[in-house]
């Protein structure tokens, strides 16, 4: 009986190997988890030398000429595509804004109840792209352009 008690008290070679394998696997798992958590948690700015993600833009000039007033809607630097609206803007009116590449620049005018005549123009990088004329009471005109998703190269 004494021999059986001695054997059960001391772990066998296989039991020790299983435990050491579990310990090594646990240590590797803990190290991997630590690295993953470091990558997830470390999303803050690590200093001023990391570049800020910025969407490339193009300079677009919107101009509305004429007399009186008009409601003007135009695309500016909003990456979500939301337009900027200027109610009853006194003419002449002009804005140069940055528009994200891939968002087509657009300017729309609606004359007020007083009517009249107004002309919208659109220029990209200083180059005239389109113009249109609105006349009469609540007359409307729209000018659009095309901004490709690749920046233009200087020639």
mmCIF file of C-alpha atoms in Angstrom, residues 2-114:
data_model
loop_
_atom_site.group_PDB
_atom_site.id
_atom_site.type_symbol
_atom_site.label_atom_id
_atom_site.label_comp_id
_atom_site.label_asym_id
_atom_site.label_seq_id
_atom_site.Cartn_x
_atom_site.Cartn_y
_atom_site.Cartn_z
ATOM 1 C CA UNK A 2 2.855 2.334 0.687
ATOM 2 C CA UNK A 3 4.063 2.159 -2.938
ATOM 3 C CA UNK A 4 0.729 3.287 -4.338
ATOM 4 C CA UNK A 5 0.626 6.286 -2.046
ATOM 5 C CA UNK A 6 4.104 7.353 -3.165
ATOM 6 C CA UNK A 7 3.216 7.134 -6.890
ATOM 7 C CA UNK A 8 0.010 9.155 -6.587
ATOM 8 C CA UNK A 9 1.768 11.910 -4.629
ATOM 9 C CA UNK A 10 4.428 12.536 -7.327
ATOM 10 C CA UNK A 11 3.133 13.763 -10.757
ATOM 11 C CA UNK A 12 4.009 11.647 -13.764
ATOM 12 C CA UNK A 13 6.257 12.872 -16.591
ATOM 13 C CA UNK A 14 3.237 13.371 -18.909
ATOM 14 C CA UNK A 15 1.360 15.472 -16.359
ATOM 15 C CA UNK A 16 4.415 17.779 -15.953
ATOM 16 C CA UNK A 17 4.771 18.127 -19.729
ATOM 17 C CA UNK A 18 1.079 19.010 -20.078
ATOM 18 C CA UNK A 19 1.375 21.676 -17.384
ATOM 19 C CA UNK A 20 4.507 23.237 -18.861
ATOM 20 C CA UNK A 21 2.878 23.283 -22.308
ATOM 21 C CA UNK A 22 -0.157 25.025 -20.842
ATOM 22 C CA UNK A 23 2.069 27.552 -19.091
ATOM 23 C CA UNK A 24 3.978 28.317 -22.313
ATOM 24 C CA UNK A 25 0.733 28.583 -24.317
ATOM 25 C CA UNK A 26 -0.723 30.910 -21.674
ATOM 26 C CA UNK A 27 2.377 33.124 -21.762
ATOM 27 C CA UNK A 28 2.258 33.338 -25.582
ATOM 28 C CA UNK A 29 -1.463 34.124 -25.488
ATOM 29 C CA UNK A 30 -0.890 36.849 -22.877
ATOM 30 C CA UNK A 31 1.895 38.406 -25.009
ATOM 31 C CA UNK A 32 -0.300 38.404 -28.135
ATOM 32 C CA UNK A 33 -3.211 39.901 -26.218
ATOM 33 C CA UNK A 34 -0.915 42.613 -24.880
ATOM 34 C CA UNK A 35 0.286 43.516 -28.373
ATOM 35 C CA UNK A 36 -3.251 43.639 -29.738
ATOM 36 C CA UNK A 37 -4.430 45.809 -26.853
ATOM 37 C CA UNK A 38 -1.445 48.138 -27.370
ATOM 38 C CA UNK A 39 -2.462 48.582 -31.016
ATOM 39 C CA UNK A 40 -6.105 49.217 -30.104
ATOM 40 C CA UNK A 41 -5.466 51.561 -27.189
ATOM 41 C CA UNK A 42 -2.562 53.510 -28.738
ATOM 42 C CA UNK A 43 -4.644 55.561 -31.202
ATOM 43 C CA UNK A 44 -3.636 58.940 -29.821
ATOM 44 C CA UNK A 45 -1.238 61.360 -31.475
ATOM 45 C CA UNK A 46 2.316 60.277 -30.706
ATOM 46 C CA UNK A 47 3.695 63.777 -31.282
ATOM 47 C CA UNK A 48 3.659 66.692 -33.656
ATOM 48 C CA UNK A 49 5.726 64.827 -36.263
ATOM 49 C CA UNK A 50 2.918 62.484 -37.361
ATOM 50 C CA UNK A 51 1.132 63.811 -40.470
ATOM 51 C CA UNK A 52 -2.555 64.683 -40.222
ATOM 52 C CA UNK A 53 -4.815 62.875 -42.709
ATOM 53 C CA UNK A 54 -6.133 65.523 -45.076
ATOM 54 C CA UNK A 55 -8.276 65.088 -48.143
ATOM 55 C CA UNK A 56 -6.699 66.722 -51.217
ATOM 56 C CA UNK A 57 -8.598 69.778 -52.432
ATOM 57 C CA UNK A 58 -8.734 72.166 -55.372
ATOM 58 C CA UNK A 59 -9.247 75.925 -55.284
ATOM 59 C CA UNK A 60 -12.636 76.816 -56.768
ATOM 60 C CA UNK A 61 -13.908 80.350 -57.351
ATOM 61 C CA UNK A 62 -17.646 80.973 -57.481
ATOM 62 C CA UNK A 63 -18.874 84.336 -58.714
ATOM 63 C CA UNK A 64 -22.363 85.751 -59.149
ATOM 64 C CA UNK A 65 -22.692 89.051 -60.970
ATOM 65 C CA UNK A 66 -25.766 91.206 -61.489
ATOM 66 C CA UNK A 67 -27.811 93.587 -59.417
ATOM 67 C CA UNK A 68 -30.095 93.050 -56.482
ATOM 68 C CA UNK A 69 -30.069 89.864 -54.402
ATOM 69 C CA UNK A 70 -30.094 86.101 -54.886
ATOM 70 C CA UNK A 71 -30.039 82.946 -52.793
ATOM 71 C CA UNK A 72 -26.715 81.222 -53.497
ATOM 72 C CA UNK A 73 -25.925 77.577 -52.780
ATOM 73 C CA UNK A 74 -22.391 76.254 -53.302
ATOM 74 C CA UNK A 75 -20.110 73.304 -52.537
ATOM 75 C CA UNK A 76 -17.176 74.047 -50.218
ATOM 76 C CA UNK A 77 -14.744 72.003 -48.112
ATOM 77 C CA UNK A 78 -17.411 69.694 -46.655
ATOM 78 C CA UNK A 79 -16.288 66.107 -47.354
ATOM 79 C CA UNK A 80 -19.793 64.834 -46.669
ATOM 80 C CA UNK A 81 -21.080 66.828 -49.623
ATOM 81 C CA UNK A 82 -23.245 69.270 -47.650
ATOM 82 C CA UNK A 83 -23.717 72.568 -49.455
ATOM 83 C CA UNK A 84 -23.307 76.061 -48.024
ATOM 84 C CA UNK A 85 -26.308 78.377 -48.474
ATOM 85 C CA UNK A 86 -26.228 82.183 -48.504
ATOM 86 C CA UNK A 87 -29.743 83.676 -48.319
ATOM 87 C CA UNK A 88 -30.460 86.989 -50.106
ATOM 88 C CA UNK A 89 -26.795 87.697 -50.913
ATOM 89 C CA UNK A 90 -26.197 91.183 -52.264
ATOM 90 C CA UNK A 91 -24.777 91.045 -55.784
ATOM 91 C CA UNK A 92 -22.059 91.051 -57.002
ATOM 92 C CA UNK A 93 -20.823 88.154 -54.848
ATOM 93 C CA UNK A 94 -17.594 86.110 -55.017
ATOM 94 C CA UNK A 95 -16.028 83.252 -52.973
ATOM 95 C CA UNK A 96 -12.877 81.183 -53.446
ATOM 96 C CA UNK A 97 -13.026 77.932 -51.464
ATOM 97 C CA UNK A 98 -11.278 74.575 -51.330
ATOM 98 C CA UNK A 99 -13.388 71.669 -52.587
ATOM 99 C CA UNK A 100 -12.342 68.050 -51.880
ATOM 100 C CA UNK A 101 -11.258 66.133 -54.971
ATOM 101 C CA UNK A 102 -14.042 63.799 -56.027
ATOM 102 C CA UNK A 103 -16.749 66.292 -54.938
ATOM 103 C CA UNK A 104 -17.889 68.219 -58.003
ATOM 104 C CA UNK A 105 -18.057 71.976 -57.407
ATOM 105 C CA UNK A 106 -21.470 73.505 -57.962
ATOM 106 C CA UNK A 107 -23.033 76.911 -57.499
ATOM 107 C CA UNK A 108 -26.778 77.525 -57.873
ATOM 108 C CA UNK A 109 -28.554 80.861 -57.806
ATOM 109 C CA UNK A 110 -32.212 81.715 -57.318
ATOM 110 C CA UNK A 111 -33.225 85.330 -57.818
ATOM 111 C CA UNK A 112 -35.512 86.946 -55.266
ATOM 112 C CA UNK A 113 -39.112 88.014 -55.863
ATOM 113 C CA UNK A 114 -37.784 91.295 -57.270
#
